[in-house]
mmCIF file of C-alpha atoms in Angstrom:
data_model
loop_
_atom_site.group_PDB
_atom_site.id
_atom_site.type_symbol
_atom_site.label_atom_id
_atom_site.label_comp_id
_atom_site.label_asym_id
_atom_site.label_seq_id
_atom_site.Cartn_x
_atom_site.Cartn_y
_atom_site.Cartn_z
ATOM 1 C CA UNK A 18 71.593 -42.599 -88.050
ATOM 2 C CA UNK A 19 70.803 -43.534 -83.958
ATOM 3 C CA UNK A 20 67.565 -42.520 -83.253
ATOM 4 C CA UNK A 21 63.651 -42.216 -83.970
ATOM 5 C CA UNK A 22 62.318 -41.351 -87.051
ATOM 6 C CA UNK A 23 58.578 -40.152 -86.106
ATOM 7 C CA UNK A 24 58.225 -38.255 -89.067
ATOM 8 C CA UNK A 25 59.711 -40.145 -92.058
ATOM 9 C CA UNK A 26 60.505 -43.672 -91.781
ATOM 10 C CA UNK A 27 61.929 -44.082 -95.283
ATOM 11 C CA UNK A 28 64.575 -41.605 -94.983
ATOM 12 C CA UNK A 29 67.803 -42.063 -93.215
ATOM 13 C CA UNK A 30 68.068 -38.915 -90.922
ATOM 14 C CA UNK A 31 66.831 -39.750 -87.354
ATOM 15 C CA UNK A 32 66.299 -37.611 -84.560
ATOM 16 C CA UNK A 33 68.637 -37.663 -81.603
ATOM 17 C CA UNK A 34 68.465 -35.788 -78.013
ATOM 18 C CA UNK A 35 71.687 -36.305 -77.333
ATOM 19 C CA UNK A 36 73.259 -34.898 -80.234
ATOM 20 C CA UNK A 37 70.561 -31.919 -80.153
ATOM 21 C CA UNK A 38 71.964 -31.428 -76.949
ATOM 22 C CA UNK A 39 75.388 -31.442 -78.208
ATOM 23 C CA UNK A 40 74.765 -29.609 -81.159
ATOM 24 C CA UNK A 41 72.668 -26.991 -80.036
ATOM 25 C CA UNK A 42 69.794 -28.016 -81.638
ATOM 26 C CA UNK A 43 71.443 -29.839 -85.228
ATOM 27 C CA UNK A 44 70.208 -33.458 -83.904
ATOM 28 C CA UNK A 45 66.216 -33.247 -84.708
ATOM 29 C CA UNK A 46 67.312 -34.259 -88.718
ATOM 30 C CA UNK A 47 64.653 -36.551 -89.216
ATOM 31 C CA UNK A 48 61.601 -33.467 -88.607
ATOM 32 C CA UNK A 49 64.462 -31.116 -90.629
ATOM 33 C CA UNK A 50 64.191 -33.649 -93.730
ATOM 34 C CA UNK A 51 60.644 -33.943 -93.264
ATOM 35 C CA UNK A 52 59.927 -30.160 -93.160
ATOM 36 C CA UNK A 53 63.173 -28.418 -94.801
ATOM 37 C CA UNK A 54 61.713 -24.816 -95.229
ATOM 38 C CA UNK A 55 61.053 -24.489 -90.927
ATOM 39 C CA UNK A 56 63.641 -22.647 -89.346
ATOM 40 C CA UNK A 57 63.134 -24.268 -86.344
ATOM 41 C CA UNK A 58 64.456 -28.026 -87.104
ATOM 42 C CA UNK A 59 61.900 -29.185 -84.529
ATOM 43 C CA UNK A 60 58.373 -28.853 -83.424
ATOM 44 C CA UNK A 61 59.601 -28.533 -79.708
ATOM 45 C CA UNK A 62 58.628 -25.188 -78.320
ATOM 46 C CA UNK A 63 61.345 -25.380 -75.631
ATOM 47 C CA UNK A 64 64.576 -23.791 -76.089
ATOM 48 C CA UNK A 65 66.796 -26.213 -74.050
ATOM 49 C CA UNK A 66 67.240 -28.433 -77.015
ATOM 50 C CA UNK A 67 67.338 -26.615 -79.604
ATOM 51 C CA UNK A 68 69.391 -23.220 -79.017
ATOM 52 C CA UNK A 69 69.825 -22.481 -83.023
ATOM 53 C CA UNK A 70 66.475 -21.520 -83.038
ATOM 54 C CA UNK A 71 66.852 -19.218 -80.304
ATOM 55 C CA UNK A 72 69.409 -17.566 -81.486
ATOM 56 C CA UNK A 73 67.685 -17.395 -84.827
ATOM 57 C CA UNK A 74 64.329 -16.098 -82.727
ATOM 58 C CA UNK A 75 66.709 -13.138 -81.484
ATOM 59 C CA UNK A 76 68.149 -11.892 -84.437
ATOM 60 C CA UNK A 77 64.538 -11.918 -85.860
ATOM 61 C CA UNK A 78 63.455 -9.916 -82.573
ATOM 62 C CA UNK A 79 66.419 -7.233 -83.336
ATOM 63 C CA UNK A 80 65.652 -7.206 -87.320
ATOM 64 C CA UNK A 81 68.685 -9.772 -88.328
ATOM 65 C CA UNK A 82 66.241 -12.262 -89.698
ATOM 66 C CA UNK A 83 63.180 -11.986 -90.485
ATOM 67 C CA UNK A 84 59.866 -14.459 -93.198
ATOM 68 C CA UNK A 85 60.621 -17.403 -91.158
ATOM 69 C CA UNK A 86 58.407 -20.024 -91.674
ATOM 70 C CA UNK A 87 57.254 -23.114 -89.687
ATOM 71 C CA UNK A 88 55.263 -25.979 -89.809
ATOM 72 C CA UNK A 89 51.377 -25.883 -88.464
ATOM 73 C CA UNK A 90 50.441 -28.739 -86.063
ATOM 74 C CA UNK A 91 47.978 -29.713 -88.501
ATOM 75 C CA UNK A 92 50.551 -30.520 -90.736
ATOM 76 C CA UNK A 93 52.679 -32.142 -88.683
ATOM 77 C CA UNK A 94 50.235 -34.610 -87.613
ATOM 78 C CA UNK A 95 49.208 -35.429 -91.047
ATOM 79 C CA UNK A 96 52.981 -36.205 -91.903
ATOM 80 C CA UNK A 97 53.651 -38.359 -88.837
ATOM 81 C CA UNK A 98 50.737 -40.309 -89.326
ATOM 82 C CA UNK A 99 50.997 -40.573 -92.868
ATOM 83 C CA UNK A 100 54.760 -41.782 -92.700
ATOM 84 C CA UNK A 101 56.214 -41.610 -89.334
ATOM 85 C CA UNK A 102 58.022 -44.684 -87.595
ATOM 86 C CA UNK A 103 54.962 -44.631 -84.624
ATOM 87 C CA UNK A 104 57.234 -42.809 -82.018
ATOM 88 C CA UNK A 105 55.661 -39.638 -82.350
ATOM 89 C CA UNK A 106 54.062 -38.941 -78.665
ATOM 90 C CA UNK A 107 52.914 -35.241 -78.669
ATOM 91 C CA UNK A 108 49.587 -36.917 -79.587
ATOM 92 C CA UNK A 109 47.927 -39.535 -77.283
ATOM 93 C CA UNK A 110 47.797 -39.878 -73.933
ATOM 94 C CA UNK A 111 49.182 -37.095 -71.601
ATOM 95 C CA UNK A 112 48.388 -34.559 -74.939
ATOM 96 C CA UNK A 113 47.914 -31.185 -73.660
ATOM 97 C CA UNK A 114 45.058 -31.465 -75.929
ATOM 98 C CA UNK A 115 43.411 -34.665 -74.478
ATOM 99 C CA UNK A 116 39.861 -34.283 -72.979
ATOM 100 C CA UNK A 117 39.721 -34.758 -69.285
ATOM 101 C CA UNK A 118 37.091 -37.707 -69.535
ATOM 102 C CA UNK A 119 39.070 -39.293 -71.353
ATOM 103 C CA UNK A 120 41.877 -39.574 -68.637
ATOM 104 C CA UNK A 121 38.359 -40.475 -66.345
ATOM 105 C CA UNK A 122 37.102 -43.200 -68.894
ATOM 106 C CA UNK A 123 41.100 -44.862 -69.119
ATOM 107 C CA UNK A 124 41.244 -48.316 -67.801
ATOM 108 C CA UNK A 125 45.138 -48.665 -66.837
ATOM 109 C CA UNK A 126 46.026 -51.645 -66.441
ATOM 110 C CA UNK A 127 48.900 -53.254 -63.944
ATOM 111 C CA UNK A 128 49.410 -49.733 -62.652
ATOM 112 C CA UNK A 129 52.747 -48.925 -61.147
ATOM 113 C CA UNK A 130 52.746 -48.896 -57.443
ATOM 114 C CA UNK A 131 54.821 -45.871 -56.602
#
């Protein structure tokens, strides 16, 4: 409803922090819609917004649950470029992934003066 929709721009669910938050991890809808068969409900590897997956990750760890599945990275980025509203920002600059000349070869321009 309030949010971004970086995976699927033509669908209503959005994805929300604060109602993740609130929720315990419910509020990342838009990636659930997107990708209904991960357990996870997000591609965020943290825990501290989305606690349904941890608890899910425990029960798995004691035998309570077990075949979950998850989306690949590869896939992901297919989707959000395929369909996603453009405020997807794992990928780009400040990526884990992005080469260090790249940071090097960066012109920034009007640079904040901290």
């Amino acid at each position: 409803m309030w949010g971004k929709k970086p995976y699927d721009k033509s669908i209503f669910p959005a994805e929300n922090k604060i109602i993740s938050i609130i929720t315990l991890g419910e509020g990342w809808h838009n990636y659930h819609h997107a990708f209904p068969w991960d357990y996870k409900t997000s591609e965020l590897g943290k825990y501290s917004t989305n606690l349904s997956t941890l608890v899910i990750d425990a029960f798995a760890k004691i035998g309570w649950a077990y075949d979950l599945k998850t989306v690949s990275a590869e896939i992901v980025q297919k989707r959000v470029q395929k369909t996603g509203d453009g405020s997807h920002n794992v990928w780009g600059w400040g990526d884990k992934d992005q080469p260090k000349e790249d940071y090097e070869k960066a012109r920034i321009i009007l640079r904040k003066i901290t």
